[in-house]
Structures are given as C-alpha cells and as structure tokens.
Coordinates of N, CA and C in Angstrom, one line a residue:
M1 N -2.5 -22.5 -12.0 CA -1.8 -21.5 -11.4 C -2.1 -21.2 -9.5
N2 N -1.3 -20.9 -9.1 CA -1.5 -21.0 -7.9 C -1.5 -19.6 -7.3
R3 N -3.1 -19.7 -6.5 CA -3.8 -18.2 -6.1 C -2.6 -17.4 -5.2
L4 N -2.2 -16.1 -5.6 CA -1.5 -15.1 -4.9 C -2.2 -14.6 -3.5
I5 N -3.2 -14.0 -3.6 CA -3.8 -13.8 -2.5 C -4.8 -14.7 -1.7
I6 N -5.1 -15.1 -0.6 CA -6.4 -15.7 -0.4 C -7.1 -15.5 0.9
G7 N -6.9 -13.7 1.4 CA -8.0 -13.5 1.8 C -7.7 -12.2 2.5
H8 N -8.6 -11.3 3.2 CA -7.9 -10.2 3.5 C -7.4 -10.3 5.1
W9 N -6.9 -9.9 6.3 CA -6.3 -10.7 7.7 C -7.1 -9.0 8.3
H10 N -6.2 -7.6 7.7 CA -7.1 -6.6 8.6 C -6.1 -5.1 7.6
T11 N -7.1 -4.1 8.3 CA -7.1 -2.7 7.8 C -6.4 -1.9 9.1
A12 N -4.9 -1.2 9.1 CA -4.7 -0.5 10.2 C -4.6 0.7 10.2
F13 N -4.9 1.2 10.8 CA -4.9 3.2 11.2 C -3.6 3.4 12.2
T14 N -2.8 4.2 11.9 CA -1.7 5.1 12.5 C -2.6 5.9 13.7
V15 N -2.7 6.0 15.1 CA -3.1 7.0 15.6 C -2.4 7.4 16.7
S16 N -3.1 8.9 17.3 CA -1.7 9.7 18.3 C -1.9 9.0 19.6
D17 N -2.9 8.1 20.2 CA -3.4 8.2 21.2 C -4.0 6.9 21.1
I18 N -3.3 5.6 21.7 CA -3.9 4.4 21.5 C -5.2 4.1 22.3
E19 N -4.9 4.4 23.9 CA -6.1 4.9 24.8 C -7.2 5.2 24.6
K20 N -7.1 6.6 23.9 CA -8.6 7.2 23.4 C -8.9 6.5 22.1
S21 N -8.2 5.9 21.8 CA -8.6 5.4 20.0 C -9.4 3.7 20.2
V22 N -8.9 3.4 21.4 CA -9.0 1.8 21.6 C -10.9 2.1 22.3
K23 N -10.7 3.3 23.0 CA -12.2 3.4 23.8 C -13.0 3.8 22.9
F24 N -12.6 4.8 21.9 CA -13.7 5.2 21.2 C -14.5 3.8 20.3
Y25 N -13.2 3.1 19.5 CA -13.7 1.6 18.8 C -14.8 0.6 19.6
T26 N -14.2 0.5 21.0 CA -14.8 -0.5 21.6 C -16.1 0.4 22.8
E27 N -16.5 1.3 23.0 CA -17.4 1.8 23.7 C -18.4 2.2 22.7
L28 N -18.0 3.1 21.7 CA -18.7 3.7 20.8 C -19.4 3.0 19.7
L29 N -18.2 2.0 19.1 CA -18.6 1.2 17.4 C -18.5 -0.1 18.0
N30 N -18.6 -0.6 18.8 CA -19.3 -2.4 19.3 C -18.3 -3.3 18.7
F31 N -16.9 -2.6 19.0 CA -15.3 -3.6 18.8 C -14.9 -3.9 19.7
E32 N -13.9 -5.5 20.0 CA -13.5 -5.9 21.0 C -12.2 -6.0 21.0
V33 N -11.3 -5.9 22.0 CA -9.6 -6.3 21.9 C -9.4 -7.0 21.5
V34 N -9.0 -8.0 20.5 CA -8.6 -9.3 20.0 C -7.3 -9.8 21.0
H35 N -6.3 -8.7 20.7 CA -5.1 -9.0 21.3 C -4.0 -7.3 20.7
R36 N -3.2 -7.0 21.8 CA -2.7 -6.1 22.2 C -1.2 -6.6 22.5
Q37 N -0.4 -5.5 21.8 CA 1.2 -5.7 22.3 C 1.9 -4.8 22.0
R38 N 3.1 -4.6 22.6 CA 4.3 -3.6 22.1 C 5.1 -4.1 21.7
Q39 N 5.7 -3.4 20.2 CA 6.5 -4.2 19.1 C 7.6 -3.6 19.1
S40 N 8.5 -3.8 19.9 CA 9.7 -2.9 19.5 C 10.9 -4.3 19.2
N41 N 11.0 -5.0 18.4 CA 11.8 -6.3 18.2 C 12.4 -6.3 16.6
E42 N 13.5 -6.7 16.6 CA 14.0 -6.2 15.2 C 13.2 -7.2 14.1
Y43 N 12.6 -8.0 13.8 CA 11.7 -8.2 13.1 C 10.3 -7.1 12.8
T44 N 9.5 -6.6 13.6 CA 8.9 -5.2 13.4 C 9.7 -4.0 12.7
R45 N 11.2 -3.9 13.0 CA 12.1 -2.7 12.8 C 12.1 -3.2 11.3
K46 N 12.2 -4.4 11.0 CA 12.9 -5.1 9.5 C 11.4 -4.6 8.5
F47 N 10.1 -5.3 9.2 CA 9.3 -4.9 8.3 C 8.5 -3.4 8.3
V48 N 8.7 -2.9 9.2 CA 8.3 -1.6 8.8 C 8.9 -0.5 8.3
G49 N 10.2 -0.4 8.1 CA 11.4 -0.1 7.7 C 11.8 0.5 8.3
Y50 N 11.9 1.0 9.6 CA 12.3 1.8 10.9 C 13.1 1.4 11.6
E51 N 14.6 1.5 11.5 CA 15.7 1.1 12.7 C 15.3 1.4 13.9
D52 N 14.6 2.1 14.1 CA 14.2 2.8 15.8 C 12.8 2.4 16.3
A53 N 12.0 1.3 15.4 CA 10.5 1.2 15.5 C 10.5 0.8 16.8
D54 N 9.1 1.8 17.3 CA 8.9 1.0 18.5 C 7.1 1.4 19.3
L55 N 6.3 0.6 18.8 CA 5.1 0.8 19.0 C 4.0 -0.1 19.3
E56 N 3.2 0.4 19.7 CA 1.9 -0.4 19.9 C 1.2 -0.6 19.6
A57 N 0.4 -2.1 19.3 CA -0.7 -2.7 18.2 C -1.8 -3.1 18.9
V58 N -2.6 -2.9 18.5 CA -3.9 -3.1 19.0 C -4.7 -4.1 18.1
M59 N -5.2 -5.2 18.3 CA -6.3 -5.6 17.2 C -7.9 -6.0 17.6
L60 N -8.4 -5.4 16.6 CA -9.9 -4.9 17.0 C -10.5 -6.0 16.0
K61 N -12.0 -6.5 17.1 CA -12.7 -6.9 16.0 C -14.2 -6.7 16.3
I62 N -15.6 -6.6 15.6 CA -16.7 -6.3 16.1 C -17.3 -7.5 16.6
K63 N -17.5 -7.1 17.7 CA -18.2 -8.1 18.6 C -19.5 -9.3 17.9
G64 N -19.4 -10.0 18.1 CA -20.3 -11.1 17.5 C -19.6 -11.7 16.0
D65 N -18.4 -10.9 15.9 CA -18.0 -11.6 14.4 C -17.1 -13.3 15.0
T66 N -17.1 -14.0 14.2 CA -16.3 -15.1 13.8 C -15.2 -15.0 13.1
L67 N -13.7 -15.4 14.0 CA -12.7 -15.4 13.2 C -12.7 -16.4 12.4
V68 N -12.7 -16.8 11.0 CA -12.2 -17.9 10.5 C -10.8 -18.1 9.5
G69 N -10.1 -18.9 9.9 CA -8.5 -18.6 8.8 C -8.0 -17.0 9.2
V70 N -7.5 -17.1 7.6 CA -7.1 -15.2 7.6 C -8.0 -14.7 6.8
S71 N -9.2 -15.2 6.9 CA -10.2 -14.2 6.1 C -11.3 -13.6 7.0
G72 N -10.9 -13.7 8.6 CA -11.6 -13.1 9.5 C -11.0 -11.5 9.0
H73 N -11.6 -10.6 9.3 CA -11.3 -8.9 9.2 C -11.3 -8.4 10.6
L74 N -9.8 -7.9 10.6 CA -9.4 -6.9 12.2 C -9.2 -5.8 11.6
L75 N -9.5 -4.7 12.2 CA -9.0 -3.5 12.6 C -8.1 -3.4 13.4
E76 N -6.7 -2.6 13.0 CA -5.4 -2.7 13.7 C -4.9 -1.8 14.1
L77 N -4.8 -1.3 15.2 CA -4.5 0.7 15.7 C -2.9 0.3 16.3
N78 N -1.9 1.6 15.3 CA -0.8 1.5 15.7 C -0.6 3.0 16.5
Q79 N 0.2 3.1 17.5 CA 0.7 4.1 18.0 C 2.2 4.0 17.7
Y80 N 3.0 4.8 17.2 CA 4.3 4.6 17.5 C 5.1 5.5 18.4
Y81 N 5.5 5.3 19.2 CA 6.4 5.6 20.1 C 8.0 6.6 19.4
S82 N 8.1 5.5 18.3 CA 9.8 5.9 17.7 C 9.6 4.8 16.3
P83 N 10.0 6.0 15.1 CA 10.3 7.6 15.1 C 9.0 8.2 15.8
S84 N 9.3 9.2 15.8 CA 8.0 10.4 15.7 C 7.2 10.3 14.9
S85 N 5.8 10.6 15.2 CA 5.0 10.4 14.1 C 4.2 11.9 13.6
E86 N 4.2 11.9 12.5 CA 3.6 13.0 12.4 C 2.2 13.8 11.8
K87 N 1.1 14.4 11.8 CA 0.0 14.4 11.6 C 0.4 14.5 9.9
I88 N -1.1 13.8 9.0 CA -0.7 14.1 7.4 C -1.9 14.5 7.3
D89 N -2.1 15.0 6.2 CA -3.5 15.4 5.7 C -4.7 13.9 4.9
I90 N -5.0 13.7 5.7 CA -6.0 12.6 5.4 C -7.2 12.4 5.0
Q91 N -7.5 13.9 4.5 CA -9.0 14.1 4.1 C -9.3 13.6 2.7
T92 N -10.7 12.6 2.2 CA -10.9 11.8 1.6 C -10.5 11.9 0.2
K93 N -10.5 12.9 -0.4 CA -10.2 13.4 -1.4 C -9.0 13.5 -1.6
N94 N -8.1 13.4 -0.4 CA -6.3 13.0 -1.1 C -5.7 12.1 -1.8
I95 N -4.9 11.5 -2.4 CA -4.6 10.4 -2.9 C -3.4 9.7 -1.7
G96 N -3.8 8.0 -1.5 CA -3.4 7.7 -0.6 C -4.6 7.4 0.6
A97 N -5.7 8.0 0.5 CA -6.3 8.5 2.0 C -7.4 7.1 1.9
A98 N -7.4 6.9 3.0 CA -7.9 5.5 2.9 C -9.8 5.6 4.1
H99 N -11.1 4.7 3.8 CA -12.2 4.7 4.9 C -12.4 3.5 5.3
L100 N -12.8 3.4 6.6 CA -13.2 2.0 6.8 C -14.7 2.1 6.9
A101 N -15.5 1.1 5.9 CA -16.7 1.5 6.1 C -17.6 0.5 6.9
L102 N -18.7 0.8 7.8 CA -19.0 0.1 8.9 C -20.4 0.0 8.9
V103 N -21.3 -1.5 8.8 CA -22.6 -1.7 8.5 C -23.3 -1.7 9.8
T104 N -24.3 -1.1 9.6 CA -25.2 -0.9 10.6 C -26.9 -1.5 9.6
D105 N -28.0 -2.2 11.1 CA -29.0 -2.2 10.0 C -30.2 -1.3 10.3
D106 N -29.4 -0.1 11.4 CA -30.3 0.9 11.9 C -29.4 2.4 11.7
I107 N -29.2 2.9 10.4 CA -28.4 4.3 10.1 C -29.0 5.2 10.7
H108 N -29.7 5.8 12.0 CA -30.6 6.4 11.9 C -30.7 6.6 13.7
N109 N -30.6 5.6 13.8 CA -30.4 5.2 15.6 C -28.9 5.4 15.7
T110 N -27.9 4.6 14.8 CA -26.5 4.7 15.6 C -26.2 6.4 15.2
Y111 N -26.6 7.0 14.2 CA -26.2 8.7 13.7 C -26.3 9.2 15.0
E112 N -27.8 8.7 15.6 CA -27.8 9.7 16.6 C -27.0 9.5 18.3
F113 N -27.3 7.8 18.2 CA -26.3 7.8 19.2 C -24.9 7.8 19.1
L114 N -24.1 8.0 18.4 CA -22.9 8.7 18.1 C -22.8 10.0 17.9
K115 N -23.9 10.7 17.5 CA -24.0 12.5 17.7 C -24.0 12.7 19.3
A116 N -24.9 12.2 19.9 CA -24.6 12.4 21.3 C -23.7 12.1 22.1
N117 N -22.9 11.3 21.7 CA -21.9 11.2 22.2 C -20.3 11.9 21.3
G118 N -20.7 13.5 20.9 CA -19.7 13.6 20.3 C -18.7 13.8 19.5
V119 N -19.7 12.7 19.0 CA -18.7 12.2 17.0 C -19.2 13.5 16.1
T120 N -18.4 13.6 15.1 CA -18.0 14.3 14.0 C -18.1 13.4 13.1
F121 N -19.6 14.2 12.4 CA -20.5 13.8 11.3 C -19.8 14.8 10.1
R122 N -20.1 14.2 9.1 CA -19.7 15.2 7.8 C -20.7 15.6 7.3
S123 N -22.4 14.5 7.5 CA -23.4 14.9 7.1 C -24.4 13.7 7.8
S124 N -25.5 14.2 7.7 CA -26.8 13.2 8.5 C -26.7 12.4 7.5
P125 N -27.3 11.0 7.7 CA -27.6 10.2 6.6 C -27.9 9.9 5.6
V126 N -27.5 10.0 4.5 CA -28.1 10.5 2.9 C -28.4 9.1 2.4
S127 N -29.9 9.0 1.9 CA -30.2 8.1 1.3 C -29.5 7.9 -0.1
I128 N -29.3 6.1 -0.5 CA -28.2 6.4 -1.6 C -29.7 6.1 -2.9
Q129 N -29.7 6.7 -4.0 CA -30.3 6.9 -5.0 C -30.4 5.9 -6.2
E130 N -29.1 6.0 -6.3 CA -28.7 4.8 -7.5 C -28.0 3.8 -7.2
G131 N -27.3 2.8 -8.0 CA -26.7 2.0 -8.4 C -26.8 0.9 -7.5
R132 N -26.0 0.1 -7.0 CA -26.2 -1.3 -6.4 C -27.2 -1.5 -5.2
N133 N -26.5 0.0 -4.5 CA -27.1 0.3 -3.3 C -28.2 1.2 -3.2
K134 N -28.6 1.1 -4.3 CA -29.8 1.9 -3.8 C -30.6 1.6 -3.2
G135 N -31.3 2.8 -2.1 CA -32.4 2.3 -1.4 C -31.9 1.8 0.1
G136 N -30.1 2.1 0.2 CA -29.4 2.1 1.6 C -29.2 3.2 1.6
Y137 N -28.2 3.9 2.8 CA -28.3 5.0 3.3 C -26.6 4.9 4.1
T138 N -26.1 5.8 4.1 CA -24.5 6.3 4.2 C -24.2 7.8 4.5
C139 N -23.3 7.6 5.3 CA -22.6 8.7 5.5 C -21.5 8.5 6.4
Y140 N -20.6 9.9 6.3 CA -19.2 9.3 7.0 C -19.3 10.7 8.4
F141 N -17.7 9.7 9.2 CA -17.7 10.3 10.1 C -16.1 10.6 10.7
L142 N -16.0 10.8 11.6 CA -14.4 11.2 12.2 C -14.3 10.1 13.6
D143 N -13.1 9.5 13.4 CA -12.8 9.2 14.9 C -11.9 9.9 15.3
P144 N -11.4 10.1 16.9 CA -10.7 11.0 17.2 C -9.6 11.8 16.5
D145 N -8.7 10.9 15.1 CA -7.6 11.7 15.0 C -8.2 12.2 13.3
N146 N -9.6 12.0 13.2 CA -9.8 12.8 12.0 C -10.3 11.6 11.2
I147 N -9.8 9.9 11.5 CA -9.6 9.1 10.2 C -11.3 9.0 9.7
T148 N -11.4 8.9 8.5 CA -12.9 8.9 8.1 C -13.2 7.5 8.2
L149 N -14.5 7.5 8.8 CA -15.3 6.1 8.7 C -16.5 6.3 8.3
E150 N -16.9 5.4 8.1 CA -18.6 5.6 7.4 C -19.4 4.1 7.9
L151 N -20.8 5.0 7.9 CA -21.8 4.0 7.9 C -22.4 3.9 6.7
F152 N -23.0 2.4 7.0 CA -23.5 1.7 5.6 C -25.0 1.1 6.0
Q153 N -25.7 1.6 5.8 CA -27.0 0.5 5.4 C -27.5 -0.2 4.6
P154 N -27.0 -1.1 4.6 CA -27.7 -1.7 2.9 C -29.0 -1.6 2.7
P155 N -29.6 -1.6 1.8 CA -30.8 -1.6 0.8 C -31.2 -2.8 1.4
I156 N -33.0 -2.8 1.5 CA -33.3 -4.0 2.1 C -34.2 -4.6 0.6
H157 N -33.5 -6.0 -0.1 CA -33.6 -6.4 -1.7 C -35.1 -7.3 -1.2
K158 N -36.3 -6.7 -2.2 CA -37.4 -8.0 -1.7 C -37.7 -8.7 -2.7

C-alpha cells in the first residue's frame, strides 16, 4: 500500500496586518522569512475557493532549522486583500481553533523577555504535573491577532 501522507509542510494563519505579524514572529520569536509573495492568480483562486482571491503569503522558519524535503515545518502567514476578511472567535475552546506550540529550553527567561516586549499571556509558565511531559513547563500566549501560541519546555529525562 502506498503511503498517503509523507510529511508535514506548513501551518498557516490568516492575519490582519502582514507587516505587524512578520515583525512579531521574526523580532520576538526567532523566526526568519523564507519566502514572500503576493498571490493574485488563477491557481490560487482555484485552490482557496475564492474567485477574487488576492493575498500576500509569507513563509517563515525558526532560525537554525534545516529544511529537508517536504518534512521541514514552516509557518505561513496570509493576509487577504480580497475577499475582505472578518474576525472570528478563535478562543482555544472553540471547535476549529488551533494553536502552534513552540519549544524553548528556558521557558521562564523566554516568558520574561516576551512579557517585557508587551506580549499577552494567559498565564505564567505552568509546571506539567503528570503524563509524558511531566517535569516540563508550558503556557499560552497571543500573537497580534490573538492567535493562541504555546511555549513548551520539555522535561529533562535522566
């Protein structure tokens, strides 16, 4: 049997201000721009399902990550110029909501740095008390469009 899925290419978020979002992810979260393009063409309109689609797409990767084939994970930020966008309720409790978990080796230092730069957190870092990540730490924070992001510090396994 052939494998149907062979990798995970990217995760995408639609944002309200591409410049503000790129600045947030690159200046505060250690991402770098891999590729940027305006997409206002027939194939884009066809696959996104909007006859008048016009958007800007920016692909980002974490600095130092190497991309190997289709398994290198990227973050794609999209701003739609057409059709017009509307804000939806993306709270984590709502069906269809998503979050992106980012790994750090010092969650407390990262938390303090981001807090000092005006980032909104749902909580301070929380110690994971049970399960496979027991001994690690985690917390949720928000990007400029209130998209939920997670900081995760894995436990040290001896």
